[in-house]
Short mmCIF file of C-alpha atoms in Angstrom, two decimals:
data_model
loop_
_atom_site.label_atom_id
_atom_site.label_comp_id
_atom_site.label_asym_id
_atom_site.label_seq_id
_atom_site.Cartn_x
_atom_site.Cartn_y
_atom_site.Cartn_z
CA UNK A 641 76.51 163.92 112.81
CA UNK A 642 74.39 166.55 113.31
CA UNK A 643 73.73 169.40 114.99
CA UNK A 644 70.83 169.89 117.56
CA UNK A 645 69.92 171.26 120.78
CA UNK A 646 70.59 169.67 124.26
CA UNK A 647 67.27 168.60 124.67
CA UNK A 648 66.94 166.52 121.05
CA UNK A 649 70.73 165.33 122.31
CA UNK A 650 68.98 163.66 125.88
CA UNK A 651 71.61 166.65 127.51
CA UNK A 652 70.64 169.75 130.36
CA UNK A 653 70.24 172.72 128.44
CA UNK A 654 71.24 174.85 131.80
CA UNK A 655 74.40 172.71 132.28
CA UNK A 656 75.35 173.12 128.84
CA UNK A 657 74.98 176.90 128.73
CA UNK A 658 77.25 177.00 131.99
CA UNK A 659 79.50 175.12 129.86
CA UNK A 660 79.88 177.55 127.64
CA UNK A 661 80.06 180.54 129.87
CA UNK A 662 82.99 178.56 131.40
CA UNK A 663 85.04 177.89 128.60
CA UNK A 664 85.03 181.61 127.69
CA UNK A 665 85.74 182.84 130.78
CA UNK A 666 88.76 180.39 130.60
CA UNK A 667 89.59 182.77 127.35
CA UNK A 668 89.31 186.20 129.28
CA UNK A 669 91.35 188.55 131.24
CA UNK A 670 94.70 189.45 130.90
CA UNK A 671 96.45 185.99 131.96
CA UNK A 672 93.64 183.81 130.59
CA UNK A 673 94.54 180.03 130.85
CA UNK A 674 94.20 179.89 127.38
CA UNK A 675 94.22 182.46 124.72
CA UNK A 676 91.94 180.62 122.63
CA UNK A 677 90.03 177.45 123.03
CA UNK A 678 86.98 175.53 121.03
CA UNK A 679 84.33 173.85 122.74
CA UNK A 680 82.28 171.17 120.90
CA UNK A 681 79.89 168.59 123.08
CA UNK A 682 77.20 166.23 122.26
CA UNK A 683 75.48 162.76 122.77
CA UNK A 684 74.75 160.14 120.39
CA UNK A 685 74.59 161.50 116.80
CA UNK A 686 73.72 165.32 117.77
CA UNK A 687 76.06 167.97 118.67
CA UNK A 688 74.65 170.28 121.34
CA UNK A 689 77.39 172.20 121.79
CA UNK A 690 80.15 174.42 119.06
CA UNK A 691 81.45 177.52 120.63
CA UNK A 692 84.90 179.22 120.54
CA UNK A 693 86.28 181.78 122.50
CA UNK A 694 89.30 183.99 122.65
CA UNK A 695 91.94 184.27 120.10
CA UNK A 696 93.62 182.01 117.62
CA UNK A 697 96.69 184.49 117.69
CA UNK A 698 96.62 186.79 120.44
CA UNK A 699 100.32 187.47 121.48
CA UNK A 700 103.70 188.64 119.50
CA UNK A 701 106.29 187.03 121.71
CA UNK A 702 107.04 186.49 125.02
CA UNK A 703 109.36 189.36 126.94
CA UNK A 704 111.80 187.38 129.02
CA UNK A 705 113.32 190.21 130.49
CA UNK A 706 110.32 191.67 131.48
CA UNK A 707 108.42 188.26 132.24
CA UNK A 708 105.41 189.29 130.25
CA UNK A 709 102.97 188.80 127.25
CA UNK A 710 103.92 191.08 124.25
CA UNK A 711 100.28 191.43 122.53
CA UNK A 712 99.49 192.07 119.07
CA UNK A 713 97.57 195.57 118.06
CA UNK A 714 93.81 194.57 118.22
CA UNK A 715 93.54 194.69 114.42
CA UNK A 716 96.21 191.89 113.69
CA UNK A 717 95.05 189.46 116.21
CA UNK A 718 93.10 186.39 115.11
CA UNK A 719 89.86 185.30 116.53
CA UNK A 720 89.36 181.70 116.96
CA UNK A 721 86.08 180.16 115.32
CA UNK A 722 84.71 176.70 115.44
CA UNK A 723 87.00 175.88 112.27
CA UNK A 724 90.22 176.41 113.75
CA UNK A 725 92.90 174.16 113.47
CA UNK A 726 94.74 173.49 116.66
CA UNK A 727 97.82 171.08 117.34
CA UNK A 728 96.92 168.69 119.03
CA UNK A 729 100.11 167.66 120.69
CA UNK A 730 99.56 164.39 122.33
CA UNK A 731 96.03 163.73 121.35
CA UNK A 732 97.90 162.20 118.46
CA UNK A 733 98.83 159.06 120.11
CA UNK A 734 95.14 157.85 119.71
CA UNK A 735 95.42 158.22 115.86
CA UNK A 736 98.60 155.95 116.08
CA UNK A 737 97.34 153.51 118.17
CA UNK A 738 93.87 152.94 116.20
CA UNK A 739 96.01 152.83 113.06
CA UNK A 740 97.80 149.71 115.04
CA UNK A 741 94.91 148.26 115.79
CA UNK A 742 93.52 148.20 112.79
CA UNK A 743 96.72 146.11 112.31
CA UNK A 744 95.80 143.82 114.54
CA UNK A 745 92.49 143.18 113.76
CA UNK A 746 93.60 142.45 109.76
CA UNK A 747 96.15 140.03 111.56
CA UNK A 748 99.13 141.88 110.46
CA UNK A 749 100.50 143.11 113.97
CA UNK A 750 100.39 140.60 116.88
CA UNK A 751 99.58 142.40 120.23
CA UNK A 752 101.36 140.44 122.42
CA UNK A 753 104.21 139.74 119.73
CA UNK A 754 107.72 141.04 120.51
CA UNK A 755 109.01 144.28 118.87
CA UNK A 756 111.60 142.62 118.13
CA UNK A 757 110.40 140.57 115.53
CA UNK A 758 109.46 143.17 113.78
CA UNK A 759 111.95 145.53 114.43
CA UNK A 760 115.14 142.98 115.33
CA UNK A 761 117.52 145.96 114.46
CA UNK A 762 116.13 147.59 117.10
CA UNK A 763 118.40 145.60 120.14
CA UNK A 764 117.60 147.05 122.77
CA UNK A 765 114.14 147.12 123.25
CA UNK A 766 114.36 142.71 121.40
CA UNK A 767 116.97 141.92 124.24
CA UNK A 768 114.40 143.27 126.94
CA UNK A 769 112.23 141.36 124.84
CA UNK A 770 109.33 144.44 124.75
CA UNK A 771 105.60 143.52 123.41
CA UNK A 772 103.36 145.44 121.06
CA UNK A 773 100.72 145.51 123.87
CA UNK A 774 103.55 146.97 126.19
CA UNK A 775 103.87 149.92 123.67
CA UNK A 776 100.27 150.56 123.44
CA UNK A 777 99.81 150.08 127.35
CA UNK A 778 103.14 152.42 128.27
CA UNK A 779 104.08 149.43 130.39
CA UNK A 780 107.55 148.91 128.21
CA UNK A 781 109.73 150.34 130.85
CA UNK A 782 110.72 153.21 128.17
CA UNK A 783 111.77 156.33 129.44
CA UNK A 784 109.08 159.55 129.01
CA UNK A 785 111.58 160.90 126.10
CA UNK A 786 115.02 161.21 124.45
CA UNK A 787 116.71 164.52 123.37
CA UNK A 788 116.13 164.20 119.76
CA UNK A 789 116.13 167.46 118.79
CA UNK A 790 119.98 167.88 119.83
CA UNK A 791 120.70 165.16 117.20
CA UNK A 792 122.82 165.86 114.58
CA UNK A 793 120.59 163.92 112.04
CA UNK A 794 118.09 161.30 111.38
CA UNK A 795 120.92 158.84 111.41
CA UNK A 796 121.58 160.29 114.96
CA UNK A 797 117.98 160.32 116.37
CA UNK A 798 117.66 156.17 114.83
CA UNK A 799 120.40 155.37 116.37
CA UNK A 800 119.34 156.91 119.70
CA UNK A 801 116.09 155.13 119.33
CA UNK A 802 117.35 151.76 118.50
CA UNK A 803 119.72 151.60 121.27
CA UNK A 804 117.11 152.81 123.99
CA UNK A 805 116.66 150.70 126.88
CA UNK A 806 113.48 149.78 129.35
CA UNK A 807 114.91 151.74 132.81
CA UNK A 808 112.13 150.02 134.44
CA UNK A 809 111.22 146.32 133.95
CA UNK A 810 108.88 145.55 131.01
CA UNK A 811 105.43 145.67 132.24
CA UNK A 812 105.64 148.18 135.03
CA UNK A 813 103.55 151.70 133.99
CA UNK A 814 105.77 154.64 132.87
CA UNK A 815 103.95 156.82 130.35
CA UNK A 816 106.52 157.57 127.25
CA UNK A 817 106.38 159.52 123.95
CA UNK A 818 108.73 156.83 122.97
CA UNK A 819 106.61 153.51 122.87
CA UNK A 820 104.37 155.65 120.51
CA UNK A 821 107.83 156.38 118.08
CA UNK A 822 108.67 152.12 118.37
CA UNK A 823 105.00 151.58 117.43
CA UNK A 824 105.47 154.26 114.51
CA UNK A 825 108.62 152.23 113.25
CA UNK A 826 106.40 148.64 113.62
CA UNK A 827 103.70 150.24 111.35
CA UNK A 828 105.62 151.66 109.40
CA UNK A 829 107.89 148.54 108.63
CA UNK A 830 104.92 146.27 108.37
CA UNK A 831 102.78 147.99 106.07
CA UNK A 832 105.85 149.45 104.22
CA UNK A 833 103.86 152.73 104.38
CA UNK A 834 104.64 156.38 106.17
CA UNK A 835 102.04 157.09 109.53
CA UNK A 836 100.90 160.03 107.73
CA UNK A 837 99.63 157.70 105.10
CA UNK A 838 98.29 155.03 107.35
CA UNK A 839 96.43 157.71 109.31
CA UNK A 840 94.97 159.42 106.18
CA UNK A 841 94.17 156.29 103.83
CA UNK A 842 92.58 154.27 107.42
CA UNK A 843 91.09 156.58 109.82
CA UNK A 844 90.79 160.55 108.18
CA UNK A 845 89.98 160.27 104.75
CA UNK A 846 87.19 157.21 105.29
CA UNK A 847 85.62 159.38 108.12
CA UNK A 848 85.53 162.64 106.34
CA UNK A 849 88.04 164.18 108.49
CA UNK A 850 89.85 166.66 105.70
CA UNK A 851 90.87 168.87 108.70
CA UNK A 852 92.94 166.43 110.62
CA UNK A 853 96.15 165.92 109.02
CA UNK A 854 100.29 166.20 109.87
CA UNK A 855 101.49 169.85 109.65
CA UNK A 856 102.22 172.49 108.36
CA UNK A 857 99.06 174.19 109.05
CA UNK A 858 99.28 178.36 108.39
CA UNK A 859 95.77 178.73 109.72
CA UNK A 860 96.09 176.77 113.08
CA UNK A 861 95.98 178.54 116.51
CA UNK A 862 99.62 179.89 117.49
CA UNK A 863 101.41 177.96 120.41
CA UNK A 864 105.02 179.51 121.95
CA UNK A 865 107.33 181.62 121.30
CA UNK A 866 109.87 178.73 121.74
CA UNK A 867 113.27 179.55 123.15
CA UNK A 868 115.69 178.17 125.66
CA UNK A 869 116.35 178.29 128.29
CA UNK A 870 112.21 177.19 128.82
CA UNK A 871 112.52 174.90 125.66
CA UNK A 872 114.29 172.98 124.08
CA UNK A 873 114.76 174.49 120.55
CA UNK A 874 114.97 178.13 119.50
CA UNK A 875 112.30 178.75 116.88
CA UNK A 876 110.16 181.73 117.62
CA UNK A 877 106.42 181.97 117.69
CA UNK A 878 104.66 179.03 116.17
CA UNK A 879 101.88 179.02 113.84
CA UNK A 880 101.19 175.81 111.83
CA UNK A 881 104.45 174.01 113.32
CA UNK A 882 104.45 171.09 115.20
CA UNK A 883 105.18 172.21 118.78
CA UNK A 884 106.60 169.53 119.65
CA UNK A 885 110.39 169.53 119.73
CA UNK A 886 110.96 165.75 119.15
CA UNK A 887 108.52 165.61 116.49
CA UNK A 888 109.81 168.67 114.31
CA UNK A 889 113.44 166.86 114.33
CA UNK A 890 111.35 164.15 112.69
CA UNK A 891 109.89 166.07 110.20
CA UNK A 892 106.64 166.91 111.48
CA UNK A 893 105.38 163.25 111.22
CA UNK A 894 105.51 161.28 115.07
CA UNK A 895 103.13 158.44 116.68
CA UNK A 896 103.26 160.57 119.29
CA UNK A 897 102.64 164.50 118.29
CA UNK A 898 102.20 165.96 115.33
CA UNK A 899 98.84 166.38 113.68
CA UNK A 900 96.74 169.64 113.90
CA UNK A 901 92.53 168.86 113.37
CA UNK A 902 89.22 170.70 114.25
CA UNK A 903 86.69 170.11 117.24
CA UNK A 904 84.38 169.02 114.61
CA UNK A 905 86.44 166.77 113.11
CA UNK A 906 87.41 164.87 116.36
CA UNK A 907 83.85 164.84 116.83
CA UNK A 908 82.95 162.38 114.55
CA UNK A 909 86.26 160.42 115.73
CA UNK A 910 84.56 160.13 118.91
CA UNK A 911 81.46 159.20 117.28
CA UNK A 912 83.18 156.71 115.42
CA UNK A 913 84.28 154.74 118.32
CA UNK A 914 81.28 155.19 120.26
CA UNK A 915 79.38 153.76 117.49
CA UNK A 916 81.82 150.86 117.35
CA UNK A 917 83.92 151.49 114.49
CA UNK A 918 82.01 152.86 111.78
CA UNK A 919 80.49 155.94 110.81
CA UNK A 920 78.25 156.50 108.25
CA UNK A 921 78.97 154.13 105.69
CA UNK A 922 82.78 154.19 106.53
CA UNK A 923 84.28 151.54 108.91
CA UNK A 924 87.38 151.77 110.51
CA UNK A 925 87.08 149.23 112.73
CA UNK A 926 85.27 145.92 113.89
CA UNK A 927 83.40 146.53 117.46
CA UNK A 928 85.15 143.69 119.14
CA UNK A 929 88.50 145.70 118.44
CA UNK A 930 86.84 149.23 119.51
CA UNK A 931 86.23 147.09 122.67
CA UNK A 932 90.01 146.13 122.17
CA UNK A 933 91.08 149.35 122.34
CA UNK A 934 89.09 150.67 125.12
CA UNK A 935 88.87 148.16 127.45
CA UNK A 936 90.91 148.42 130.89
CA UNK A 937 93.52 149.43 130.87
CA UNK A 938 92.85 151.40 127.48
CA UNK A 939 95.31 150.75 124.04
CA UNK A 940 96.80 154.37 123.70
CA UNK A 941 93.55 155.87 125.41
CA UNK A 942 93.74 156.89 128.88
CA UNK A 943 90.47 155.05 130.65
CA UNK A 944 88.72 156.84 134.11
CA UNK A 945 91.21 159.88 135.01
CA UNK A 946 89.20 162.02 137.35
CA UNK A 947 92.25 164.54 136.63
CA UNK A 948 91.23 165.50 133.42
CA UNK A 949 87.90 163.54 132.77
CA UNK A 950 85.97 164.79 135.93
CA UNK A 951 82.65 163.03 136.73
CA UNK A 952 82.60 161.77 133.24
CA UNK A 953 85.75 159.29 134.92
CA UNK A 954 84.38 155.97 136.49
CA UNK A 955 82.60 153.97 134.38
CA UNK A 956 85.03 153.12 130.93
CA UNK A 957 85.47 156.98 129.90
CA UNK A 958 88.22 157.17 127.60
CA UNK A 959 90.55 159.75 126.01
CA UNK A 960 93.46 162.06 126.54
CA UNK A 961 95.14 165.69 126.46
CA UNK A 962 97.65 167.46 124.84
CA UNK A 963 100.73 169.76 126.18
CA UNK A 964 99.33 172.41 124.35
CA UNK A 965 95.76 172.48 126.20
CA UNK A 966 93.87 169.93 124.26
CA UNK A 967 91.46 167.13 125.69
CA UNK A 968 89.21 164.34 124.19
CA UNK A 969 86.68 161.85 126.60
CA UNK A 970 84.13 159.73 125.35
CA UNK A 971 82.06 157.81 127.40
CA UNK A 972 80.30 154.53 126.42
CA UNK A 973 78.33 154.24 129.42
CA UNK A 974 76.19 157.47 128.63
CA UNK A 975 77.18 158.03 124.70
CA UNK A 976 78.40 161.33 125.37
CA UNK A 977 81.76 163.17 124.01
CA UNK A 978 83.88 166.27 124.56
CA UNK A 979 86.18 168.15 122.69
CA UNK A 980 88.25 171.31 124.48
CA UNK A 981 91.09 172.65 121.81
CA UNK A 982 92.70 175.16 123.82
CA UNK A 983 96.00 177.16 123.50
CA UNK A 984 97.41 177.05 127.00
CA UNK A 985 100.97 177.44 125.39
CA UNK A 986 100.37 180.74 123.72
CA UNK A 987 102.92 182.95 124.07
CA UNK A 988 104.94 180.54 126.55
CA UNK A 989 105.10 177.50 128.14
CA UNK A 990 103.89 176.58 131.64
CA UNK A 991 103.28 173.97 134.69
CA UNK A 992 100.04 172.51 133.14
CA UNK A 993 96.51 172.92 134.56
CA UNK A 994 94.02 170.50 133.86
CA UNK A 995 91.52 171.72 136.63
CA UNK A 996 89.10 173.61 133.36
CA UNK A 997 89.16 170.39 131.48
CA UNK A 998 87.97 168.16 134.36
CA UNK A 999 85.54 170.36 134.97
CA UNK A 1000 84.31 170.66 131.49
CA UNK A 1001 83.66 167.16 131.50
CA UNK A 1002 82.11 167.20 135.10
CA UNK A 1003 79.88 169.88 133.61
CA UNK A 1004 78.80 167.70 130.41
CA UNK A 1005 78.62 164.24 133.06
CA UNK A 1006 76.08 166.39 134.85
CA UNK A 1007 74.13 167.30 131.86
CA UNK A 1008 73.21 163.97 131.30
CA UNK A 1009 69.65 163.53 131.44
CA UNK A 1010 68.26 159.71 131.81
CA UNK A 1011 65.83 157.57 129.87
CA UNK A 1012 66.36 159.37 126.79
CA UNK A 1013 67.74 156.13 125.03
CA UNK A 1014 71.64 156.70 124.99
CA UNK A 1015 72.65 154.64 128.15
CA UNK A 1016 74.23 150.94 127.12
CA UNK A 1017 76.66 148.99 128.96
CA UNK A 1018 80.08 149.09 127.77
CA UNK A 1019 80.65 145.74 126.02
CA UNK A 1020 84.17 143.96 127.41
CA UNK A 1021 86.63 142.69 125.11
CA UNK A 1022 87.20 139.16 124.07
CA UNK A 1023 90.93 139.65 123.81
#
């Protein structure tokens, strides 16, 4: 990839500079809705847009008594820059489920095979007889979570895991951290290899992505000061730790949470797939199983939100978002992409907002400009 202006890139150059302006605004005042955030847009190969705003590490805890912010002294805060490492909480979930597809297409993982017979120790989710595309699909029935963190040990947390089962029926929609942790335990029994390894050795490494990895991360933006009673662990102010509570039990490593990257780096992960698999001279995947993964209704990716995607929504736009205030679209139709890292946790927790990330991406959908070359149907899957 490279970098260009909005014009070379087929984008509005006015758009694109209110896109900008927004995203720092969304950085400013004294209860910003995020106290840091990195911006990175483009189209085709060229990225138009790189700008960060606000602080990496603004805040020294949060004053429950007082219901406030404590900030840090101006000299010991930490500006965020285009290079910053933020968690990306939930964003995660689309490492996992390319590194399952990738399964798939080398014939190792069936999709519509039974966890079971991979997993049979597993009983409850082989007596409800759950499918790998069910995982991938969040149609297994799975509740959203399970209290992990109050586990004793790993023994403890396995055992929860193994004995969850489907409160709906297989095949009805119910979004779940824990299909992602059953598809974890499938790769990771399969290949006989950790995620962090499968991720790394498949996707990261081959793409050039040496700022994308599983935690700890000292230099990353800060998320919460994280204490009950608002969550669900008591660890302070985190800097380079998973925020996620389920996936610090695990040790940092979880198909659904758990690895901290750059805006430039998930730039040419969006590239990747927009390009159908391969980037550079790296491929990670075949472009009948990009189309695998992104066709309705979306393997892991989320396909046409309006709630988070904006106008980019409607026409096979895919992605997700984090808890902490991360986002990723890309959209076939038009060859575009967005990246918005943002700490909305930092110093504490709250309802989440996803009303600036929409209308990033209604901003960049409206930047568009036609006839410059970009524009291709998005091919349908075979599968």
């Amino acid at each position: 990839m490279r970098h260009g202006s909005p014009e070379r890139a087929g984008l509005d150059a006015t758009h694109l500079r209110r896109l900008v302006d927004d995203v720092r605004a969304l950085t400013a005042g004294e209860q910003p809705w995020a106290a840091g955030a990195v911006v990175v847009a483009g189209r085709g190969p060229v990225i138009a847009v790189e700008e960060a705003a606000g602080w990496a590490v603004r805040y020294a805890a949060w004053d429950e008594r007082t219901g406030t912010a404590v900030e840090l002294p101006p000299a010991e805060r930490v500006p965020a820059t285009v290079d910053t490492p933020f968690d990306l909480a939930s964003l995660t979930k689309l490492f996992t489920s390319v590194a399952a597809v990738q399964q798939i297409e080398r014939g190792t993982l069936g999709i519509d095979a039974r966890v079971g017979a991979y997993l049979p120790d597993f009983t409850a989710a082989a007596q409800h007889g759950v499918t790998v595309r069910q995982l991938l699909t969040h149609t297994s029935g799975l509740r959203p979570e399970l209290p992990l963190y109050d586990c004793a040990d790993d023994t403890e947390r396995l055992e929860l895991l193994r004995a969850e089962e489907p409160v709906t029926a297989p095949g009805t929609y119910r979004y779940s951290d824990l299909n992602m942790l059953l598809l974890q335990h499938v790769l990771e029994r399969i290949t006989g290899r950790t995620l962090d390894t499968l991720i790394h050795d498949g996707i990261t490494r081959p793409l050039g992505m040496t700022a994308t990895d599983f935690g700890p991360c000292p230099g990353a933006a800060a998320t919460e000061d994280q204490r009950r009673p608002w969550a669900k662990a008591d660890r302070g102010m985190l800097r380079g730790e998973v925020y996620d509570e389920n996936a610090w039990a695990l040790g940092g490593v979880a198909g659904h949470a758990g690895l901290f990257s750059t805006a430039r780096d998930l730039a040419v992960f969006c590239r990747t797939l927009l390009a159908g698999g391969s980037y550079g001279p790296a491929r990670i995947l075949g472009p009948d199983f990009v189309d695998l993964l992104l066709t309705p209704p979306g393997l892991g990716f989320a396909l046409d939100q309006p709630w988070f995607m904006g106008e980019l929504a409607g026409h096979g736009a895919a992605g997700h978002t984090g808890f902490t205030g991360t986002s990723l679209v890309l959209d076939r139709a038009t060859d575009t992409f967005l990246i918005l890292l943002a700490t909305t946790v930092h110093p504490r927790r709250r309802p989440p907002d996803s009303g600036p990330r929409a209308a990033a991406a209604t901003t960049l959908a409206r930047a568009v400009l036609p006839g410059r070359g970009h524009e291709r149907a998005t091919a349908r899957s075979p599968f």
